Coordinates of N, CA, C and O in Angstrom, one line a residue:
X1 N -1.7 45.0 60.1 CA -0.3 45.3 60.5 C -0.3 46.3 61.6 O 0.3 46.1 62.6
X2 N -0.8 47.2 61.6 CA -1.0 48.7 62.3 C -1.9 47.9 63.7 O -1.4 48.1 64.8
X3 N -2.8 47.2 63.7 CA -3.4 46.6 64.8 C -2.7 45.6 65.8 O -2.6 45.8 67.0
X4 N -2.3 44.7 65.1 CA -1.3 43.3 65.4 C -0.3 43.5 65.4 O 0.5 42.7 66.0
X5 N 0.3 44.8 64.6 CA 2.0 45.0 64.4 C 2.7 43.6 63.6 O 2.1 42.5 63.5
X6 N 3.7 43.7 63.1 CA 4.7 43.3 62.1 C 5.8 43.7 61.8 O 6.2 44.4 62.7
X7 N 6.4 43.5 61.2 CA 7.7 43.6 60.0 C 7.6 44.0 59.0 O 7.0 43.1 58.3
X8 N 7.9 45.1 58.2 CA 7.7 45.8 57.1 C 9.0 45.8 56.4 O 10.0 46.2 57.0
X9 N 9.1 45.4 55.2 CA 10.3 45.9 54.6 C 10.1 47.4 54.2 O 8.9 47.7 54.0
X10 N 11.2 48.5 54.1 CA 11.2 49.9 54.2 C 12.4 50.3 53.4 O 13.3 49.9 54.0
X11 N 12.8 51.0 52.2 CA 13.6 51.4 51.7 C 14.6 52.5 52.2 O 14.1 53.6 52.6
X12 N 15.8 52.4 52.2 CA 16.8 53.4 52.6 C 17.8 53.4 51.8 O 17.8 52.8 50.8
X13 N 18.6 54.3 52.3 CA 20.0 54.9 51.2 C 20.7 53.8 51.1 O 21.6 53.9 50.4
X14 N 20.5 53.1 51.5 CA 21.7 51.7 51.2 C 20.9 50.4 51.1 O 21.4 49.3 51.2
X15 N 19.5 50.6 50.9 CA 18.9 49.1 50.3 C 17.8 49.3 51.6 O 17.7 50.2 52.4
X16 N 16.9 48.0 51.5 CA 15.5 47.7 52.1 C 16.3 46.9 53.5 O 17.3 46.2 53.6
X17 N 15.0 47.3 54.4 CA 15.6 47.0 55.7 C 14.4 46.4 56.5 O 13.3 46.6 56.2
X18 N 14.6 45.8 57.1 CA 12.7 45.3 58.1 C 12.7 46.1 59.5 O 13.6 46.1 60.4
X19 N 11.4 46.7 59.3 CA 11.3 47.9 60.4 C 10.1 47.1 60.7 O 9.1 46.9 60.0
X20 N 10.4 46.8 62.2 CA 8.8 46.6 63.1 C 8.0 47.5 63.5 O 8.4 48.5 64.1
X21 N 6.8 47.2 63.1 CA 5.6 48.4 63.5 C 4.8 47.4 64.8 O 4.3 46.3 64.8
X22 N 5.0 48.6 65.9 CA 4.4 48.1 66.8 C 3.1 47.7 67.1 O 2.3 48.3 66.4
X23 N 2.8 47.1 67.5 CA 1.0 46.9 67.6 C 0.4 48.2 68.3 O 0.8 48.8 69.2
X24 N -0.9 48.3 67.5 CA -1.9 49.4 68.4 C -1.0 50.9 67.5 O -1.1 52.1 67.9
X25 N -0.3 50.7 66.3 CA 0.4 51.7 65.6 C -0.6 52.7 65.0 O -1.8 52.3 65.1
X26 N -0.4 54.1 64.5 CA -1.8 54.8 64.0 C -1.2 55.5 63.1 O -0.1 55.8 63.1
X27 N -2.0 55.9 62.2 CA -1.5 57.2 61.2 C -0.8 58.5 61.8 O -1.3 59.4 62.4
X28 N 0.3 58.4 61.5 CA 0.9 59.8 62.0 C 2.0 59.5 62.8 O 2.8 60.3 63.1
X29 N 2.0 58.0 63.2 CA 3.2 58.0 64.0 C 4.7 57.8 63.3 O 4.7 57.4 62.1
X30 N 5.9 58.0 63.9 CA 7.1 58.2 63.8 C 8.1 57.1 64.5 O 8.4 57.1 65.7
X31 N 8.4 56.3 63.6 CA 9.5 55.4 64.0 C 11.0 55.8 63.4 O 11.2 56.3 62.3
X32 N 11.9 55.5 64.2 CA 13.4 55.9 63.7 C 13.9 54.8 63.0 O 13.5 53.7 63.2
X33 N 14.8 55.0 62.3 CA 15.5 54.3 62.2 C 17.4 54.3 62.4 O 18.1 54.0 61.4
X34 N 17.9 54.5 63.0 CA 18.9 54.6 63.6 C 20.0 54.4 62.8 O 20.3 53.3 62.3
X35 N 20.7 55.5 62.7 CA 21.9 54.9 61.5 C 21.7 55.0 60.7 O 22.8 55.3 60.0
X36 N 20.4 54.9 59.7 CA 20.4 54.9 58.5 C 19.7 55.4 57.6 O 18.9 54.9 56.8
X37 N 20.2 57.3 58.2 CA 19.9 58.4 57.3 C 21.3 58.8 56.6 O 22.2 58.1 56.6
X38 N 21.3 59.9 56.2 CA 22.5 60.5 55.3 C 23.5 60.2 56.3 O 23.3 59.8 57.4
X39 N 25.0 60.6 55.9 CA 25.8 61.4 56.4 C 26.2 62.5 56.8 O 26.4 63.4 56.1
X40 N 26.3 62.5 58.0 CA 26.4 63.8 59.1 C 27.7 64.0 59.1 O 27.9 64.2 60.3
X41 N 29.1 64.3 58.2 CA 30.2 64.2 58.7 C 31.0 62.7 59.1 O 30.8 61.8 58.4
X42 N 31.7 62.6 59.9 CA 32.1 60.8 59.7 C 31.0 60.1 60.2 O 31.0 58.9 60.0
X43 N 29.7 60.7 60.8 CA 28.9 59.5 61.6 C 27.4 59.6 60.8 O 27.1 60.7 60.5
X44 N 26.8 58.9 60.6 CA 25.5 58.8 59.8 C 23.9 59.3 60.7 O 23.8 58.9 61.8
X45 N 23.3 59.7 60.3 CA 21.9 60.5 61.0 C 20.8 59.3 61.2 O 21.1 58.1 61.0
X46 N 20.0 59.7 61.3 CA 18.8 58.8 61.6 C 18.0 59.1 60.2 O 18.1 60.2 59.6
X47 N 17.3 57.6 60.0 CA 15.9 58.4 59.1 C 15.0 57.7 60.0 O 15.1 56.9 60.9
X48 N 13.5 58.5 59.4 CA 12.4 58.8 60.4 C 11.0 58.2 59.0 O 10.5 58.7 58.0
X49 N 10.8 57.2 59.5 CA 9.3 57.0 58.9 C 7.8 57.1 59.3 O 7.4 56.4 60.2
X50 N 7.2 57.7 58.8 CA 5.6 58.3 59.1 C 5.0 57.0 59.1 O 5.2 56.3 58.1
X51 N 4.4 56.5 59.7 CA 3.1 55.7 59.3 C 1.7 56.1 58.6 O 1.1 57.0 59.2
X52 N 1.2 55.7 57.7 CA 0.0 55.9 57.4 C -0.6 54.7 57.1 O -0.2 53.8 56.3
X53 N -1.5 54.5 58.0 CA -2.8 53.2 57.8 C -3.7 53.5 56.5 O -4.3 54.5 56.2
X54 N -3.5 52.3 55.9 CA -4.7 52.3 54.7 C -5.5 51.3 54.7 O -5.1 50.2 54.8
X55 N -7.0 51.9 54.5 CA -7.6 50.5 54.5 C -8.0 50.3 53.2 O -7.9 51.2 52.4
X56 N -8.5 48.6 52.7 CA -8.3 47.7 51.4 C -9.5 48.6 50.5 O -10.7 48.8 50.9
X57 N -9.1 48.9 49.4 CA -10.5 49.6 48.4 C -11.6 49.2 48.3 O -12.7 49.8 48.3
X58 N -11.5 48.1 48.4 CA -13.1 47.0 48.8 C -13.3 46.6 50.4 O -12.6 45.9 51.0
X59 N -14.3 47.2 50.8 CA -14.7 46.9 52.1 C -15.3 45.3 52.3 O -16.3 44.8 51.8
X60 N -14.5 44.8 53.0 CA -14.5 43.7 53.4 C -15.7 43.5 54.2 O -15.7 44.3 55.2
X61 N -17.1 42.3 54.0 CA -18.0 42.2 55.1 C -18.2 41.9 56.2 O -19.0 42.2 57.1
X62 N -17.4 41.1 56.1 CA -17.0 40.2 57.7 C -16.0 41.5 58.6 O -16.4 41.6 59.8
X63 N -15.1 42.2 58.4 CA -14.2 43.4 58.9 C -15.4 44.1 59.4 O -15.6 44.3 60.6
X64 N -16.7 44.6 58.2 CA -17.5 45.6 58.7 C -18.1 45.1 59.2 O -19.0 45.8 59.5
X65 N -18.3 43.9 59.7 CA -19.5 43.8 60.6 C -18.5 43.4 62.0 O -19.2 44.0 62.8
X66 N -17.9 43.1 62.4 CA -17.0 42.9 63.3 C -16.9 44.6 63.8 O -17.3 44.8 64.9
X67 N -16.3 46.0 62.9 CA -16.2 46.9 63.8 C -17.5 47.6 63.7 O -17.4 48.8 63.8
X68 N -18.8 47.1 63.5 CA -19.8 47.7 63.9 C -20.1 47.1 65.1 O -20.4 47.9 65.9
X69 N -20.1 45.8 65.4 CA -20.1 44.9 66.7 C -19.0 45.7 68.2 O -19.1 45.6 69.4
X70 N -18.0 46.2 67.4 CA -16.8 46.4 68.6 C -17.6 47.9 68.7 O -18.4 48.3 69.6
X71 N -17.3 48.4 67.8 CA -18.1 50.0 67.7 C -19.0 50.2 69.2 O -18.7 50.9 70.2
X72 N -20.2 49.4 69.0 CA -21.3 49.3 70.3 C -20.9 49.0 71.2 O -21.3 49.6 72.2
X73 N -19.6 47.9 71.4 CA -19.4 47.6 72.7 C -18.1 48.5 73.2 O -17.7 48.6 74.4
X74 N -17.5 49.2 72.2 CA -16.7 50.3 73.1 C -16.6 51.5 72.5 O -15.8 51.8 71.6
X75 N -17.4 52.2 73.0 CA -17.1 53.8 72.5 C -16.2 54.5 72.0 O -15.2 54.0 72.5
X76 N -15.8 55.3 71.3 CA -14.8 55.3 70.8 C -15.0 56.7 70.1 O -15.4 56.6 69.0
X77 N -14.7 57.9 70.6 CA -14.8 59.3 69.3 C -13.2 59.6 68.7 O -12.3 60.3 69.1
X78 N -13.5 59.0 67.9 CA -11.8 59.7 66.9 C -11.9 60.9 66.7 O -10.9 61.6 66.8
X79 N -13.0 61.7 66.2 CA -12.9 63.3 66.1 C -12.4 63.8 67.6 O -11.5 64.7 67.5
X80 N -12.7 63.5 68.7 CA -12.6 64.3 69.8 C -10.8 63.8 70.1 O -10.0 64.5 70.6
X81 N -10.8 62.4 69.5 CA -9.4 62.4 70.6 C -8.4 63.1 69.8 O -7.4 63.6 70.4
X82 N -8.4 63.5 68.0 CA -7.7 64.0 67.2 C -8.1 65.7 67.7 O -7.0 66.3 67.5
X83 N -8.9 66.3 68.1 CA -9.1 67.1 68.3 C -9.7 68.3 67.3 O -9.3 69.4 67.0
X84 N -11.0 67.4 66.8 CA -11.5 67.8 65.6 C -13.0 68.0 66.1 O -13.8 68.6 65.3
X85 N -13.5 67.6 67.0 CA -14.9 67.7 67.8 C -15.5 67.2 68.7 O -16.6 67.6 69.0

């Protein structure tokens, strides 16, 4: 979903809603949802959902060998671009 993007159902103050997650999505990001946070006085606020990516408890072998394959052919430091090293 976080890769390919989708439609998620998402719970709010007035029932479940389908919120699209864009493709190329990552942990930490912030989607709105418009309208449908509390009440602000007569007009209603936004709510705001976090994304967190999870991956499946069992490592899939065909997945790991696929991003050890992509791994080599594109570089890639997540510590450096999170700003961890």
């Amino acid at each position: 979903e976080a890769v390919l993007g989708a439609s998620v159902t998402v719970p709010t103050i007035d029932g479940k809603v389908s919120l699209k997650i864009p493709p190329g999505s990552n942990t930490g990001k912030t989607l709105r949802l418009r309208g449908k946070g509390v009440r602000k006085g007569a007009s209603r606020g936004d709510q705001y959902v976090k994304l967190k990516v999870v991956l499946p408890d069992t490592p899939d072998a065909e997945l790991t060998e696929f991003v050890e394959r992509w791994g080599r052919r594109n570089p890639y430091n997540v510590r450096g671009k999170a700003g961890i090293g």
